[in-house]
Amino acid sequence: MSQRLPGVDLPVSVGYRLKEAASALRAAMEDVLRPLGMNVTHYACLELLAQRPGLSNSDLARGTFVTRQTMNVLLQTLERDGEVERPEKPSTGKVLPVTLTAHGRAKLAVASAAVRSVEERMLEGLSPSDRAESLRLLGAMVHALRAPAGG
């Protein structure tokens, strides 16, 4: 007779439920962004640039959770499509700071409204205090995982 090893009880696993929520959120965002000719990474890149103009390829890759190579391909496409611009040569070092164009800001405005509607749908039924508590708890979880283990 084989003995069952203890596993993760998925219905009550916070990690599993977080992954499930993240997957559902991403799918809903992709659904509203696809008709705009965008995906989540494209949108996130434009949103980051709107909030922090001049980020580098590496900064954008970290902020959108993709590799530098993936971000470089995306930036080439966005540059070709007139949504972002980068200088021909770096002013200092090797970094080519990326900025949004007027066309990129216009696309972002439409996409941001679509993404806000998804987030509102996700939070529907939660009170303002539940929303604040959700943010606090998620922040605490991220902080705990980024802290040195056993520290």
mmCIF file of C-alpha atoms in Angstrom, residues 41-90:
data_model
loop_
_atom_site.group_PDB
_atom_site.id
_atom_site.type_symbol
_atom_site.label_atom_id
_atom_site.label_comp_id
_atom_site.label_asym_id
_atom_site.label_seq_id
_atom_site.Cartn_x
_atom_site.Cartn_y
_atom_site.Cartn_z
ATOM 1 C CA THR A 41 3.144 43.475 -21.618
ATOM 2 C CA HIS A 42 2.623 46.159 -24.284
ATOM 3 C CA TYR A 43 0.158 47.978 -22.027
ATOM 4 C CA ALA A 44 2.384 47.653 -18.941
ATOM 5 C CA CYS A 45 5.351 49.039 -20.871
ATOM 6 C CA LEU A 46 3.393 52.126 -21.961
ATOM 7 C CA GLU A 47 1.984 52.608 -18.449
ATOM 8 C CA LEU A 48 5.446 52.444 -16.891
ATOM 9 C CA LEU A 49 6.791 54.945 -19.421
ATOM 10 C CA ALA A 50 3.933 57.334 -18.723
ATOM 11 C CA GLN A 51 4.685 57.228 -15.012
ATOM 12 C CA ARG A 52 8.489 57.100 -15.290
ATOM 13 C CA PRO A 53 9.685 58.566 -18.599
ATOM 14 C CA GLY A 54 13.182 57.655 -19.683
ATOM 15 C CA LEU A 55 13.331 54.129 -18.294
ATOM 16 C CA SER A 56 15.854 51.800 -19.883
ATOM 17 C CA ASN A 57 15.161 48.501 -21.619
ATOM 18 C CA SER A 58 16.315 46.671 -18.454
ATOM 19 C CA ASP A 59 14.083 48.783 -16.189
ATOM 20 C CA LEU A 60 11.095 48.136 -18.435
ATOM 21 C CA ALA A 61 11.815 44.406 -18.577
ATOM 22 C CA ARG A 62 11.914 44.203 -14.772
ATOM 23 C CA GLY A 63 8.769 46.313 -14.436
ATOM 24 C CA THR A 64 6.791 44.185 -16.877
ATOM 25 C CA PHE A 65 8.188 40.822 -15.693
ATOM 26 C CA VAL A 66 9.762 39.816 -19.019
ATOM 27 C CA THR A 67 13.327 39.227 -20.178
ATOM 28 C CA ARG A 68 15.467 42.045 -21.584
ATOM 29 C CA GLN A 69 15.409 40.268 -24.953
ATOM 30 C CA THR A 70 11.605 40.153 -24.973
ATOM 31 C CA MET A 71 11.462 43.834 -24.012
ATOM 32 C CA ASN A 72 13.941 44.754 -26.740
ATOM 33 C CA VAL A 73 11.741 43.080 -29.372
ATOM 34 C CA LEU A 74 8.666 44.885 -28.003
ATOM 35 C CA LEU A 75 10.456 48.245 -27.955
ATOM 36 C CA GLN A 76 11.552 47.797 -31.566
ATOM 37 C CA THR A 77 7.917 47.182 -32.516
ATOM 38 C CA LEU A 78 6.648 50.133 -30.459
ATOM 39 C CA GLU A 79 9.299 52.373 -31.973
ATOM 40 C CA ARG A 80 8.404 51.225 -35.490
ATOM 41 C CA ASP A 81 4.719 51.891 -34.754
ATOM 42 C CA GLY A 82 5.470 55.375 -33.428
ATOM 43 C CA GLU A 83 4.418 54.740 -29.808
ATOM 44 C CA VAL A 84 7.850 55.260 -28.231
ATOM 45 C CA GLU A 85 11.114 56.868 -29.167
ATOM 46 C CA ARG A 86 14.720 56.326 -28.188
ATOM 47 C CA PRO A 87 17.742 58.422 -29.041
ATOM 48 C CA GLU A 88 20.130 57.114 -31.701
ATOM 49 C CA LYS A 89 23.010 57.244 -29.220
ATOM 50 C CA PRO A 90 23.069 57.295 -25.420
#
